[in-house]
Amino acid sequence: MSTNGQQRAAIRPGLTVDIVLKKDQATGKTTRGVVKDILTNSPNHPHGIKVRLQTGDVGRVKSIVEGP
């Protein structure tokens, strides 16, 4: 089960998410990781909230991973 990442209120540090990196926008390939920082200030964004993962990767959230 996953939810989309367009609402800033749904995203918080420590969540596991799938993001699309800038270099992968053309293909839509996602990268899974744990949110470290939320970089988008607006309450929502049509392309997904921009976050930094604990690995240092930055991208827009495509989905929030629920459960283990």
Short mmCIF file of C-alpha atoms in Angstrom, two decimals:
data_model
loop_
_atom_site.label_atom_id
_atom_site.label_comp_id
_atom_site.label_asym_id
_atom_site.label_seq_id
_atom_site.Cartn_x
_atom_site.Cartn_y
_atom_site.Cartn_z
CA MET A 1 0.00 0.00 0.00
CA SER A 2 1.37 3.41 -0.89
CA THR A 3 0.05 6.95 -0.97
CA ASN A 4 1.17 9.77 -3.21
CA GLY A 5 3.73 12.32 -2.11
CA GLN A 6 2.02 15.54 -3.18
CA GLN A 7 0.92 16.65 0.31
CA ARG A 8 3.65 18.04 2.56
CA ALA A 9 1.64 17.19 5.70
CA ALA A 10 1.86 13.48 4.85
CA ILE A 11 5.67 13.47 4.78
CA ARG A 12 7.96 13.61 7.79
CA PRO A 13 11.56 12.68 8.56
CA GLY A 14 11.98 8.97 9.17
CA LEU A 15 9.36 7.85 6.63
CA THR A 16 10.35 5.39 3.91
CA VAL A 17 9.49 6.82 0.49
CA ASP A 18 10.07 6.24 -3.21
CA ILE A 19 11.49 9.33 -4.94
CA VAL A 20 12.40 10.23 -8.51
CA LEU A 21 15.86 11.77 -8.76
CA LYS A 22 16.42 14.70 -11.14
CA LYS A 23 18.56 12.50 -13.41
CA ASP A 24 15.78 9.85 -13.51
CA GLN A 25 12.87 12.19 -14.37
CA ALA A 26 12.91 11.16 -18.03
CA THR A 27 12.58 7.45 -17.21
CA GLY A 28 10.52 7.73 -14.02
CA LYS A 29 12.86 5.32 -12.20
CA THR A 30 12.33 5.52 -8.43
CA THR A 31 14.81 5.32 -5.57
CA ARG A 32 13.69 4.08 -2.14
CA GLY A 33 15.02 5.63 1.03
CA VAL A 34 14.31 7.26 4.38
CA VAL A 35 13.45 10.97 4.54
CA LYS A 36 16.04 13.16 6.27
CA ASP A 37 14.84 16.67 5.29
CA ILE A 38 11.78 18.14 3.57
CA LEU A 39 12.91 20.73 1.03
CA THR A 40 9.56 21.95 -0.37
CA ASN A 41 7.98 24.75 1.66
CA SER A 42 4.54 24.82 0.05
CA PRO A 43 1.79 22.60 1.52
CA ASN A 44 1.48 20.63 -1.73
CA HIS A 45 3.20 20.23 -5.08
CA PRO A 46 1.78 18.63 -8.24
CA HIS A 47 5.03 16.79 -9.03
CA GLY A 48 5.67 15.63 -5.47
CA ILE A 49 7.27 17.13 -2.39
CA LYS A 50 11.06 17.49 -2.73
CA VAL A 51 13.01 15.71 0.00
CA ARG A 52 16.57 14.75 0.91
CA LEU A 53 17.07 11.13 1.89
CA GLN A 54 19.47 9.96 4.61
CA THR A 55 21.78 8.85 1.76
CA GLY A 56 21.96 12.47 0.53
CA ASP A 57 19.89 11.82 -2.60
CA VAL A 58 17.42 14.61 -3.44
CA GLY A 59 14.23 14.05 -5.40
CA ARG A 60 10.47 14.35 -5.50
CA VAL A 61 8.32 11.89 -3.56
CA LYS A 62 6.30 9.61 -5.84
CA SER A 63 4.92 7.39 -3.09
CA ILE A 64 5.06 6.84 0.64
CA VAL A 65 5.84 3.24 1.58
CA GLU A 66 3.48 1.88 4.22
CA GLY A 67 4.45 -0.81 6.69
CA PRO A 68 7.72 -2.78 6.82
#
